[in-house]
Short mmCIF file of C-alpha atoms in Angstrom, two decimals:
data_model
loop_
_atom_site.label_atom_id
_atom_site.label_comp_id
_atom_site.label_asym_id
_atom_site.label_seq_id
_atom_site.Cartn_x
_atom_site.Cartn_y
_atom_site.Cartn_z
CA MET N 1 0.00 0.00 0.00
CA GLN N 2 1.14 3.52 -0.69
CA GLY N 3 1.83 6.25 1.87
CA SER N 4 -0.49 8.88 3.26
CA LEU N 5 -3.35 10.36 1.22
CA VAL N 6 -3.26 13.70 2.96
CA LYS N 7 -0.42 15.18 4.91
CA LEU N 8 -0.56 18.64 6.44
CA THR N 9 2.60 19.88 8.11
CA ASP N 10 2.54 22.99 10.31
CA VAL N 11 -0.13 24.59 8.16
CA SER N 12 -1.36 28.08 9.01
CA PHE N 13 -3.84 30.16 7.09
CA SER N 14 -5.19 33.67 7.51
CA TYR N 15 -7.69 35.80 5.62
CA GLY N 16 -5.95 39.17 5.63
CA SER N 17 -4.85 39.79 9.20
CA SER N 18 -7.25 37.36 10.90
CA ALA N 19 -5.69 33.97 11.53
CA VAL N 20 -8.12 31.15 10.73
CA LEU N 21 -5.88 28.12 11.10
CA LYS N 22 -2.73 27.80 13.14
CA ASP N 23 -0.04 25.11 13.10
CA ILE N 24 -2.17 22.25 11.80
CA THR N 25 -0.41 18.93 11.44
CA PHE N 26 -2.65 16.12 10.33
CA THR N 27 -2.27 12.91 8.29
CA VAL N 28 -4.90 10.72 6.63
CA ASN N 29 -3.94 7.21 5.55
CA PRO N 30 -5.70 4.92 3.06
CA GLY N 31 -8.94 3.41 4.30
CA GLU N 32 -9.34 5.74 7.28
CA PHE N 33 -12.64 7.41 8.06
CA TRP N 34 -12.09 10.79 9.67
CA ALA N 35 -14.69 12.92 11.36
CA LEU N 36 -13.66 16.55 11.40
CA ILE N 37 -15.58 18.35 14.13
CA GLY N 38 -15.48 21.80 15.67
CA PRO N 39 -17.76 24.75 16.41
CA ASN N 40 -19.07 27.21 13.83
CA GLY N 41 -16.32 29.43 12.48
CA SER N 42 -13.58 27.11 13.66
CA GLY N 43 -11.99 26.92 10.23
CA LYS N 44 -13.32 23.51 9.11
CA SER N 45 -14.41 24.69 5.68
CA THR N 46 -11.14 26.58 5.26
CA LEU N 47 -9.24 23.39 6.01
CA ILE N 48 -11.28 21.56 3.34
CA LYS N 49 -10.52 24.31 0.82
CA LEU N 50 -6.83 23.92 1.57
CA LEU N 51 -7.13 20.18 0.96
CA LEU N 52 -8.86 20.77 -2.36
CA GLY N 53 -6.21 23.28 -3.40
CA LEU N 54 -8.79 26.09 -3.61
CA LEU N 55 -6.73 28.02 -1.04
CA LYS N 56 -3.00 28.10 -0.46
CA PRO N 57 -1.60 27.94 3.08
CA SER N 58 0.11 31.04 4.46
CA ARG N 59 2.66 28.74 6.08
CA GLY N 60 3.41 25.04 6.06
CA THR N 61 2.82 22.40 3.40
CA VAL N 62 -0.19 20.46 2.13
CA GLU N 63 0.60 17.17 0.42
CA LEU N 64 -1.91 14.98 -1.39
CA PHE N 65 -0.96 11.45 -2.41
CA GLY N 66 2.65 12.29 -1.61
CA LYS N 67 2.76 15.33 -3.91
CA PRO N 68 2.33 19.05 -3.23
CA ALA N 69 -1.34 20.10 -3.33
CA GLY N 70 -0.74 22.19 -6.46
CA ASP N 71 -0.19 19.10 -8.62
CA PRO N 72 -2.90 18.90 -11.29
CA ASP N 73 -3.50 15.15 -11.52
CA ARG N 74 -4.47 14.73 -7.87
CA LYS N 75 -7.99 16.02 -8.18
CA GLU N 76 -9.37 12.98 -9.95
CA ARG N 77 -8.34 10.95 -6.95
CA ILE N 78 -10.46 13.06 -4.62
CA GLY N 79 -14.23 13.05 -4.59
CA TYR N 80 -15.82 16.15 -3.12
CA VAL N 81 -19.34 16.56 -1.79
CA SER N 82 -20.47 19.95 -0.53
CA GLN N 83 -23.40 20.97 1.62
CA LYS N 84 -26.73 20.15 0.09
CA SER N 85 -28.17 22.93 -2.06
CA ALA N 86 -24.89 24.79 -1.77
CA SER N 87 -24.74 25.58 -5.43
CA PHE N 88 -27.39 23.72 -7.34
CA ASN N 89 -30.67 24.94 -8.72
CA SER N 90 -33.45 22.44 -7.98
CA GLY N 91 -35.33 23.39 -11.13
CA PHE N 92 -32.40 22.36 -13.30
CA PRO N 93 -33.47 20.07 -16.15
CA ALA N 94 -31.14 17.13 -15.59
CA THR N 95 -31.54 13.45 -14.85
CA VAL N 96 -29.75 11.64 -12.06
CA LEU N 97 -27.54 9.87 -14.61
CA GLU N 98 -26.56 13.16 -16.28
CA VAL N 99 -25.59 14.62 -12.91
CA VAL N 100 -23.52 11.59 -11.92
CA LYS N 101 -21.76 11.53 -15.27
CA SER N 102 -20.73 15.15 -14.78
CA GLY N 103 -18.43 13.77 -12.07
CA LEU N 104 -16.37 12.27 -14.90
CA THR N 105 -15.92 15.49 -16.86
CA VAL N 106 -12.41 16.21 -15.65
CA LYS N 107 -11.30 12.58 -15.84
CA ARG N 108 -12.49 12.19 -19.42
CA GLY N 109 -10.64 15.38 -20.40
CA LEU N 110 -11.18 18.19 -22.85
CA PHE N 111 -12.43 17.58 -26.40
CA ARG N 112 -13.61 14.07 -25.51
CA ARG N 113 -17.26 13.10 -25.32
CA PHE N 114 -18.66 10.73 -22.73
CA THR N 115 -18.55 7.08 -23.72
CA GLU N 116 -20.58 4.00 -22.85
CA ASP N 117 -17.93 3.20 -20.21
CA ASP N 118 -18.66 6.51 -18.51
CA SER N 119 -22.35 5.64 -18.32
CA LYS N 120 -21.43 2.27 -16.82
CA ALA N 121 -19.15 3.91 -14.25
CA ALA N 122 -21.97 6.30 -13.35
CA ARG N 123 -24.41 3.41 -12.92
CA ARG N 124 -21.93 1.56 -10.70
CA ALA N 125 -21.55 4.65 -8.55
CA LEU N 126 -25.34 4.95 -8.25
CA GLN N 127 -25.50 1.31 -7.23
CA ALA N 128 -22.93 1.93 -4.49
CA VAL N 129 -25.20 4.57 -2.94
CA GLY N 130 -28.40 2.57 -3.45
CA MET N 131 -29.84 4.89 -6.11
CA GLU N 132 -29.62 2.65 -9.18
CA ASP N 133 -33.39 2.73 -9.69
CA PHE N 134 -33.40 6.51 -10.09
CA THR N 135 -31.15 6.98 -13.14
CA GLY N 136 -33.81 8.55 -15.37
CA ARG N 137 -35.45 10.71 -12.71
CA ASN N 138 -35.18 14.47 -12.69
CA ILE N 139 -32.76 15.54 -9.95
CA GLY N 140 -35.16 18.18 -8.63
CA GLU N 141 -37.88 15.56 -7.99
CA LEU N 142 -35.82 13.73 -5.39
CA SER N 143 -35.80 14.32 -1.66
CA GLY N 144 -32.86 16.11 -0.05
CA GLY N 145 -31.38 12.85 1.22
CA GLN N 146 -31.70 11.20 -2.19
CA GLN N 147 -30.12 14.20 -3.89
CA GLN N 148 -27.20 14.03 -1.52
CA ARG N 149 -26.74 10.34 -2.37
CA VAL N 150 -26.67 11.29 -6.03
CA PHE N 151 -23.97 13.88 -5.31
CA ILE N 152 -21.95 11.22 -3.51
CA ALA N 153 -22.36 9.03 -6.58
CA ARG N 154 -21.13 11.92 -8.72
CA ALA N 155 -18.03 12.06 -6.53
CA LEU N 156 -17.63 8.26 -6.64
CA ALA N 157 -17.99 7.92 -10.40
CA ALA N 158 -14.35 8.82 -11.00
CA GLU N 159 -13.36 6.12 -8.47
CA PRO N 160 -11.60 8.39 -5.99
CA GLU N 161 -9.40 7.12 -3.19
CA LEU N 162 -10.53 9.85 -0.86
CA LEU N 163 -13.99 11.30 -0.35
CA ILE N 164 -14.15 14.75 1.25
CA MET N 165 -17.54 15.87 2.51
CA ASP N 166 -18.40 19.25 3.98
CA GLU N 167 -21.52 19.00 6.15
CA PRO N 168 -23.33 16.73 3.70
CA THR N 169 -26.40 16.32 5.90
CA VAL N 170 -27.29 19.97 6.49
CA GLY N 171 -30.93 20.35 5.53
CA ILE N 172 -31.65 16.61 5.62
CA ASP N 173 -33.98 15.20 8.28
CA GLN N 174 -32.63 13.02 11.06
CA GLN N 175 -33.94 9.69 9.80
CA ASN N 176 -32.53 10.21 6.32
CA SER N 177 -29.23 11.44 7.64
CA ALA N 178 -28.90 8.28 9.76
CA SER N 179 -29.31 6.03 6.71
CA PHE N 180 -26.99 8.34 4.82
CA TYR N 181 -24.31 7.82 7.45
CA SER N 182 -24.67 4.05 7.41
CA MET N 183 -24.19 4.18 3.65
CA LEU N 184 -20.93 6.08 4.20
CA GLU N 185 -19.78 3.44 6.64
CA GLU N 186 -20.45 0.79 4.01
CA LEU N 187 -18.54 2.71 1.33
CA ASN N 188 -15.61 2.96 3.69
CA ARG N 189 -15.76 -0.68 4.83
CA GLU N 190 -16.59 -2.46 1.59
CA HIS N 191 -15.01 -0.22 -1.01
CA GLY N 192 -12.06 0.87 1.12
CA ILE N 193 -12.55 4.52 0.30
CA ALA N 194 -10.97 6.91 2.78
CA ILE N 195 -13.36 9.58 4.03
CA ILE N 196 -13.02 12.99 5.61
CA LEU N 197 -16.41 14.04 6.93
CA VAL N 198 -16.99 17.51 8.31
CA SER N 199 -20.02 17.59 10.54
CA HIS N 200 -21.85 19.31 13.34
CA GLU N 201 -23.38 16.09 14.56
CA ILE N 202 -20.66 15.13 16.99
CA ASP N 203 -22.26 12.00 18.45
CA LEU N 204 -23.25 10.45 15.17
CA VAL N 205 -20.03 11.04 13.34
CA THR N 206 -17.80 10.07 16.23
CA ASP N 207 -19.66 6.75 16.52
CA LEU N 208 -19.21 6.17 12.82
CA ALA N 209 -15.66 7.31 12.10
CA SER N 210 -12.45 5.45 12.79
CA HIS N 211 -10.65 8.68 13.60
CA VAL N 212 -11.65 12.05 14.96
CA ALA N 213 -10.10 15.47 14.49
CA CYS N 214 -11.33 18.31 16.66
CA LEU N 215 -10.62 21.74 15.23
CA ASN N 216 -11.05 25.21 16.62
CA HIS N 217 -8.50 27.32 14.73
CA THR N 218 -5.89 24.88 15.90
CA MET N 219 -6.09 21.09 16.01
CA HIS N 220 -7.02 20.28 19.61
CA PHE N 221 -7.23 16.56 19.12
CA HIS N 222 -6.61 14.08 16.38
CA GLY N 223 -6.49 10.36 16.80
CA GLY N 224 -8.47 7.13 16.90
CA ARG N 225 -12.08 6.94 17.97
CA ARG N 226 -11.26 4.97 21.13
CA ASP N 227 -8.88 7.66 22.35
CA PHE N 228 -11.49 10.25 21.55
CA ALA N 229 -14.08 8.33 23.57
CA LYS N 230 -11.82 8.53 26.61
CA LEU N 231 -12.01 12.31 26.55
CA GLY N 232 -14.51 13.95 28.85
CA ASP N 233 -17.07 16.58 28.05
CA ARG N 234 -14.78 19.00 29.90
CA ASP N 235 -12.07 18.77 27.25
CA LEU N 236 -14.51 19.20 24.42
CA SER N 237 -16.24 22.11 26.15
CA LYS N 238 -12.90 23.80 26.65
CA TRP N 239 -12.02 23.43 22.96
CA TYR N 240 -15.42 24.49 21.75
CA GLY N 241 -15.47 27.46 24.11
CA HIS N 242 -18.96 26.54 25.35
CA PRO N 243 -20.50 23.57 27.17
CA VAL N 244 -20.68 20.42 25.06
CA ARG N 245 -22.23 17.11 26.11
CA LEU N 246 -21.42 14.07 24.07
CA ILE N 247 -24.76 12.33 24.58
CA HIS N 248 -27.45 13.44 22.12
CA GLN N 249 -25.56 16.66 21.68
CA LYS N 250 -26.78 18.39 18.57
CA GLU N 251 -26.14 21.76 17.13
CA GLY N 252 -28.17 23.72 14.63
CA GLY N 253 -27.27 23.80 10.96
CA GLY N 254 -25.45 26.50 9.11
CA SER N 255 -22.11 26.90 7.50
CA ASP N 256 -19.00 27.82 9.39
CA ASP N 257 -17.65 30.18 6.75
CA MET K 1 -45.67 31.33 -50.07
CA ILE K 2 -44.12 28.13 -51.38
CA GLU K 3 -43.95 29.55 -54.93
CA ALA K 4 -42.66 32.83 -53.55
CA LEU K 5 -39.95 30.92 -51.70
CA PHE K 6 -38.76 29.46 -55.01
CA SER K 7 -39.03 32.67 -56.97
CA TYR K 8 -37.51 35.20 -54.57
CA ASP K 9 -33.92 34.97 -53.39
CA PHE K 10 -34.48 37.26 -50.43
CA LEU K 11 -37.20 34.95 -49.09
CA GLN K 12 -34.91 31.94 -49.39
CA ASN K 13 -32.21 33.86 -47.54
CA ALA K 14 -34.57 34.89 -44.79
CA PHE K 15 -36.05 31.42 -44.45
CA LEU K 16 -32.72 29.58 -44.38
CA SER K 17 -31.22 32.08 -41.92
CA GLY K 18 -34.32 31.68 -39.77
CA LEU K 19 -34.02 27.89 -39.77
CA ILE K 20 -30.38 28.14 -38.72
CA ILE K 21 -30.89 30.60 -35.87
CA GLY K 22 -33.90 28.58 -34.74
CA VAL K 23 -31.35 25.89 -33.84
CA ILE K 24 -28.45 27.83 -32.35
CA ALA K 25 -30.31 30.54 -30.42
CA PRO K 26 -32.27 28.15 -28.16
CA MET K 27 -29.23 25.85 -27.79
CA ILE K 28 -27.01 28.60 -26.39
CA GLY K 29 -30.07 30.01 -24.65
CA LEU K 30 -30.53 26.79 -22.64
CA PHE K 31 -27.10 27.19 -21.02
CA ILE K 32 -27.83 30.87 -20.36
CA VAL K 33 -31.21 30.21 -18.77
CA VAL K 34 -30.10 27.37 -16.48
CA ARG K 35 -27.30 29.56 -15.19
CA ARG K 36 -29.83 32.31 -14.40
CA LEU K 37 -28.11 34.68 -16.80
CA ALA K 38 -31.09 35.28 -19.07
CA LEU K 39 -30.55 39.04 -18.99
CA ILE K 40 -27.05 38.75 -20.42
CA ALA K 41 -28.52 38.11 -23.85
CA ASP K 42 -30.48 41.36 -23.49
CA ALA K 43 -27.40 43.33 -22.49
CA LEU K 44 -25.38 41.98 -25.40
CA SER K 45 -28.08 42.62 -27.96
CA HIS K 46 -28.30 46.24 -26.81
CA VAL K 47 -24.54 46.54 -27.15
CA SER K 48 -24.84 45.28 -30.71
CA LEU K 49 -27.32 48.14 -31.27
CA ALA K 50 -24.46 50.56 -30.55
CA GLY K 51 -22.33 48.74 -33.13
CA ILE K 52 -25.08 48.75 -35.76
CA ALA K 53 -25.95 52.40 -35.19
CA GLY K 54 -22.26 53.30 -35.20
CA SER K 55 -21.77 51.48 -38.48
CA LEU K 56 -24.84 53.15 -40.06
CA TYR K 57 -23.54 56.55 -38.95
CA LEU K 58 -20.02 55.90 -40.19
CA SER K 59 -21.38 54.70 -43.54
CA GLN K 60 -22.63 58.27 -44.05
CA GLN K 61 -19.23 59.71 -43.17
CA VAL K 62 -16.53 57.33 -44.32
CA VAL K 63 -16.50 55.61 -47.70
CA PHE K 64 -15.03 52.40 -46.26
CA PHE K 65 -18.00 51.89 -43.95
CA ALA K 66 -20.51 52.52 -46.73
CA GLY K 67 -19.55 49.16 -48.17
CA LEU K 68 -19.35 47.35 -44.85
CA ASN K 69 -22.22 45.20 -43.62
CA PRO K 70 -23.35 46.81 -40.30
CA VAL K 71 -23.83 43.30 -38.90
CA TYR K 72 -20.03 43.03 -38.54
CA LEU K 73 -19.66 46.07 -36.29
CA GLY K 74 -22.77 45.02 -34.40
CA MET K 75 -21.26 41.61 -33.77
CA ALA K 76 -17.88 43.07 -32.84
CA ALA K 77 -19.62 45.31 -30.30
CA ALA K 78 -21.46 42.29 -28.86
CA VAL K 79 -18.23 40.28 -28.56
CA GLY K 80 -16.51 43.26 -26.90
CA GLY K 81 -19.49 43.64 -24.57
CA SER K 82 -19.39 39.95 -23.65
CA LEU K 83 -15.74 40.20 -22.63
CA LEU K 84 -16.47 43.37 -20.64
CA ILE K 85 -19.32 41.66 -18.80
CA GLU K 86 -16.97 38.87 -17.74
CA ARG K 87 -14.47 41.46 -16.51
CA LEU K 88 -17.12 43.44 -14.63
CA ARG K 89 -18.50 40.30 -13.02
CA ARG K 90 -15.08 39.87 -11.45
CA VAL K 91 -14.79 43.51 -10.39
CA TYR K 92 -18.20 43.34 -8.66
CA ARG K 93 -17.79 39.91 -7.15
CA ASN K 94 -20.66 40.39 -4.73
CA PHE K 95 -22.92 42.13 -7.22
CA GLU K 96 -22.32 40.05 -10.34
CA GLU K 97 -25.68 41.00 -11.86
CA LEU K 98 -24.60 44.65 -11.84
CA ALA K 99 -22.47 43.95 -14.92
CA ILE K 100 -25.66 43.48 -16.94
CA PRO K 101 -27.30 46.92 -16.44
CA ILE K 102 -23.91 48.61 -16.83
CA ILE K 103 -23.31 47.04 -20.23
CA LEU K 104 -26.95 47.39 -21.26
CA SER K 105 -26.96 51.13 -20.52
CA ALA K 106 -23.64 51.61 -22.25
CA GLY K 107 -25.08 49.91 -25.34
CA ILE K 108 -28.22 52.04 -25.43
CA GLY K 109 -26.25 55.19 -24.61
CA PHE K 110 -23.84 54.80 -27.50
CA GLY K 111 -26.69 53.60 -29.71
CA ALA K 112 -28.69 56.79 -28.96
CA ILE K 113 -25.68 58.99 -29.72
CA PHE K 114 -24.98 57.34 -33.07
CA ILE K 115 -28.66 57.33 -34.06
CA SER K 116 -28.88 61.08 -33.32
CA LEU K 117 -25.66 61.78 -35.21
CA ALA K 118 -27.03 59.84 -38.16
CA LYS K 119 -30.09 62.14 -38.04
CA GLY K 120 -32.62 59.66 -36.76
CA PHE K 121 -34.13 56.36 -37.72
CA GLY K 122 -33.99 55.16 -41.28
CA SER K 123 -35.90 52.11 -42.44
CA ASP K 124 -32.54 50.31 -42.22
CA LEU K 125 -32.39 50.78 -38.50
CA VAL K 126 -36.00 49.66 -37.98
CA GLY K 127 -35.07 46.46 -39.81
CA TYR K 128 -32.22 45.88 -37.41
CA LEU K 129 -34.40 46.58 -34.38
CA PHE K 130 -37.32 44.31 -35.22
CA GLY K 131 -36.01 42.05 -37.95
CA SER K 132 -36.85 41.95 -41.60
CA VAL K 133 -37.90 39.37 -44.17
CA SER K 134 -36.63 41.35 -47.11
CA ALA K 135 -33.28 42.64 -45.86
CA VAL K 136 -31.39 39.34 -45.61
CA SER K 137 -28.77 39.19 -48.35
CA ARG K 138 -26.92 36.12 -49.61
CA GLN K 139 -23.88 37.49 -47.79
CA ASP K 140 -25.89 37.70 -44.54
CA LEU K 141 -26.94 34.10 -44.98
CA THR K 142 -23.33 33.01 -45.47
CA VAL K 143 -22.29 34.83 -42.30
CA VAL K 144 -25.13 33.20 -40.36
CA ALA K 145 -24.14 29.76 -41.64
CA VAL K 146 -20.48 30.20 -40.72
CA LEU K 147 -21.31 31.51 -37.24
CA ALA K 148 -23.77 28.70 -36.66
CA ALA K 149 -21.14 26.14 -37.60
CA ALA K 150 -18.74 27.66 -35.05
CA VAL K 151 -21.40 27.61 -32.35
CA LEU K 152 -22.40 24.00 -33.07
CA VAL K 153 -18.79 22.81 -33.01
CA PHE K 154 -18.28 24.64 -29.72
CA ILE K 155 -21.32 23.01 -28.11
CA TYR K 156 -20.38 19.60 -29.48
CA LEU K 157 -16.82 19.81 -28.12
CA PHE K 158 -17.60 21.37 -24.76
CA TYR K 159 -21.01 19.86 -24.00
CA LYS K 160 -19.89 18.03 -20.87
CA GLU K 161 -17.87 20.95 -19.52
CA LEU K 162 -20.73 23.37 -20.18
CA PHE K 163 -23.18 21.04 -18.46
CA THR K 164 -20.92 20.50 -15.46
CA LEU K 165 -20.19 24.20 -15.05
CA SER K 166 -23.85 25.15 -15.49
CA PHE K 167 -25.12 22.55 -13.05
CA ASP K 168 -22.75 23.25 -10.19
CA THR K 169 -20.03 25.90 -10.39
CA ASP K 170 -18.60 25.21 -6.94
CA TYR K 171 -18.30 21.51 -7.62
CA SER K 172 -16.63 22.23 -10.96
CA ARG K 173 -14.01 24.34 -9.25
CA ALA K 174 -13.45 21.79 -6.52
CA SER K 175 -13.06 18.98 -9.04
CA GLY K 176 -10.40 20.91 -10.94
CA LEU K 177 -12.43 21.94 -13.99
CA ASN K 178 -10.93 25.23 -15.06
CA GLY K 179 -14.00 27.03 -16.31
CA GLY K 180 -12.46 30.46 -16.82
CA TRP K 181 -11.63 30.34 -20.50
CA ILE K 182 -14.59 28.09 -21.34
CA GLN K 183 -16.83 30.77 -19.83
CA ILE K 184 -15.15 33.46 -21.93
CA LEU K 185 -15.55 31.35 -25.08
CA PHE K 186 -19.17 30.77 -24.15
CA MET K 187 -19.79 34.50 -23.84
CA VAL K 188 -18.20 35.07 -27.23
CA MET K 189 -20.44 32.36 -28.72
CA THR K 190 -23.46 34.08 -27.18
CA ALA K 191 -22.40 37.32 -28.83
CA LEU K 192 -22.00 35.51 -32.17
CA VAL K 193 -25.50 34.02 -31.91
CA ILE K 194 -26.87 37.49 -31.28
CA GLY K 195 -24.99 38.79 -34.28
CA ALA K 196 -26.30 35.97 -36.45
CA SER K 197 -29.88 36.36 -35.27
CA MET K 198 -30.39 40.10 -35.39
CA ARG K 199 -31.13 40.32 -39.12
CA ILE K 200 -34.17 38.07 -38.74
CA VAL K 201 -35.57 38.68 -35.26
CA GLY K 202 -34.04 42.09 -34.64
CA ILE K 203 -31.80 43.39 -31.89
CA LEU K 204 -34.64 44.04 -29.46
CA LEU K 205 -36.03 40.53 -29.77
CA VAL K 206 -32.93 38.33 -30.13
CA SER K 207 -32.86 37.48 -26.46
CA SER K 208 -36.47 36.27 -26.65
CA LEU K 209 -35.56 33.61 -29.18
CA MET K 210 -32.81 32.49 -26.81
CA THR K 211 -34.97 32.34 -23.71
CA LEU K 212 -38.66 31.76 -24.57
CA PRO K 213 -38.34 28.31 -26.22
CA VAL K 214 -36.10 27.28 -23.30
CA ALA K 215 -38.62 28.60 -20.78
CA SER K 216 -41.23 26.31 -22.38
CA ALA K 217 -38.89 23.32 -22.68
CA ILE K 218 -37.71 23.26 -19.08
CA GLN K 219 -41.31 23.12 -17.93
CA VAL K 220 -41.63 19.60 -19.32
CA ALA K 221 -38.14 18.20 -19.94
CA LYS K 222 -36.71 15.78 -17.39
CA SER K 223 -33.20 15.57 -18.79
CA PHE K 224 -30.82 18.23 -20.03
CA ARG K 225 -30.57 16.55 -23.42
CA SER K 226 -34.32 16.49 -23.87
CA ALA K 227 -34.52 20.13 -22.74
CA MET K 228 -32.06 20.97 -25.51
CA VAL K 229 -33.91 19.01 -28.22
CA LEU K 230 -37.25 20.43 -27.15
CA SER K 231 -35.91 24.01 -27.03
CA VAL K 232 -34.69 23.64 -30.60
CA ILE K 233 -38.00 22.15 -31.80
CA LEU K 234 -39.98 24.96 -30.17
CA GLY K 235 -37.52 27.57 -31.45
CA GLU K 236 -37.86 26.25 -34.98
CA THR K 237 -41.64 26.17 -34.72
CA SER K 238 -41.65 29.81 -33.62
CA VAL K 239 -39.32 30.85 -36.42
CA ILE K 240 -41.24 29.05 -39.18
CA ALA K 241 -44.69 30.14 -38.02
CA GLY K 242 -43.40 33.65 -37.36
CA LEU K 243 -41.79 34.03 -40.79
CA VAL K 244 -44.86 32.76 -42.61
CA ALA K 245 -47.09 35.14 -40.66
CA ALA K 246 -44.69 38.04 -41.24
CA PHE K 247 -44.68 37.36 -44.98
CA TYR K 248 -48.46 37.23 -45.34
CA LEU K 249 -49.26 40.05 -42.94
CA ASP K 250 -46.32 42.17 -44.10
CA ILE K 251 -45.07 42.88 -40.58
CA ALA K 252 -41.65 42.61 -38.92
CA PRO K 253 -40.75 38.93 -38.35
CA GLY K 254 -39.22 39.68 -34.93
CA GLY K 255 -42.68 40.44 -33.63
CA THR K 256 -44.43 37.41 -35.11
CA ILE K 257 -41.66 34.99 -34.11
CA VAL K 258 -41.60 36.16 -30.52
CA VAL K 259 -45.37 36.27 -30.18
CA THR K 260 -45.49 32.68 -31.50
CA ALA K 261 -42.91 31.68 -28.88
CA ILE K 262 -45.03 33.34 -26.19
CA LEU K 263 -48.17 31.53 -27.39
CA ILE K 264 -46.25 28.24 -27.21
CA LEU K 265 -45.15 29.07 -23.67
CA LEU K 266 -48.72 29.86 -22.64
CA ALA K 267 -49.92 26.62 -24.23
CA VAL K 268 -47.27 24.62 -22.36
CA LEU K 269 -48.11 26.26 -19.03
CA GLY K 270 -51.84 25.85 -19.64
CA GLY K 271 -51.45 22.26 -20.81
CA LYS K 272 -49.44 21.37 -17.75
CA ARG K 273 -52.06 22.86 -15.53
CA LEU K 274 -54.80 20.91 -17.24
CA LEU K 275 -52.90 17.66 -17.05
CA GLY K 276 -52.03 18.30 -13.43
CA LEU K 277 -48.32 17.91 -14.08
CA ARG K 278 -46.33 19.85 -11.58
CA HIS K 279 -42.89 21.26 -11.74
CA PRO K 280 -40.52 20.15 -8.97
CA GLU K 281 -40.19 23.74 -7.76
CA ALA K 282 -43.92 23.97 -7.28
CA GLU K 283 -43.86 20.73 -5.31
CA GLU K 284 -41.17 22.08 -3.06
CA GLU K 285 -43.18 25.17 -2.33
CA ALA K 286 -46.21 23.06 -1.57
CA ALA K 287 -44.28 20.79 0.79
#
């Protein structure tokens, strides 16, 4: 097996004069399922943007698949899923299959049209998220949870080694988000895809993930789930800056940008 | 009209040009509408007015311009305007839509100046504003055909990128699709479609041919591909019916084409209501 998928070394980032991230060191290895938690405005989304190469660190290095994050071929190996409804118009005339195939646009490359293989890859991805019966449906007709599964399939179509998700269950009801999470667990277990999941739902994601990273401008904790479970509410409350209880603790939605 | 079509060159030119723009205007229009940029077509067509009026004025002053087809300057103005809109959208990052009224006013402003300098409206200018059945020359038709070929090749080659960018810009960026220059090319193509269409439907009504058939199509289409096919079918229907009506009633084809497109839209909306089909957006509101 190869080395780390993601390696951040002493990474700092600031927007103008306000420091958002400070001295982050963090490694993700193949097959790991990371939950990235932290309060609103803690810099979680900024960290994701650094991973995707949409932002450059002010200090430190970001490596993906053993290469600097600026390297162009790395992006096909990462699947990205944003918050639901972040940037898509629900009246858009497109079928589920068309949306999932759009995940192959970069992989297929310029001046090349989609092939039958691309359609097959898209169908396989839909099967992996349990949406294979919806290929011909209009994307706007689906429920929020179903749409989010389709967006995961779009990310999976290019067969990434790492799936990065930024609050994928915002705006999805509790029951649907529970089945969504169990699907993620299955993707990680059966397909061996590494996952970085940013979420507000501390209890759920820390039960699900193999590793937990707790961020509030600096990385307060990162390690295995068992070590995380040994922490008390006191530690978490200190890091969050307000009282946090790990049992049925739930915060409201919203982005942390 | 069939005999007239065979006996008069100008009618053939108008009809063939109409058939061609009936394909490319709704095709480009679909991408514009789904990206919520419908007003961009309006802004660009008004910029082309400045080019046309400028060319008509210069043709009175400078011998060189007397022989130049005003469509060229009109198109050049639209292409320049499209590049300016892209620039302005970056300057006003948080008010991207502001680029549209800025360019639109600039177009009308310069247009008004050149029209005044040229001592008012001639029948030429009215033809450019509302379209004309009789004014399409063989040269115009050739220009339309060449532009249409460029637009079709562009859509064929960049279909998947255009779809991906239109559907989800953030995702496109995150997945490494560099949309910057594709977007600029797209804007130039939009300007070319406007240039190609203005002889038939007129500057003031070009944007309608790009948006109205699409507005009807997305009411019923489930897939993007079917939305595109349907937009083209409805666009063609509007152009053919509009040209025939314009010929028999002796009125500007821009008006008849656009009114046909509006009637189609009303029929689609009414038909949907009768059949009880509902658009996903309506369902969401109801939920």
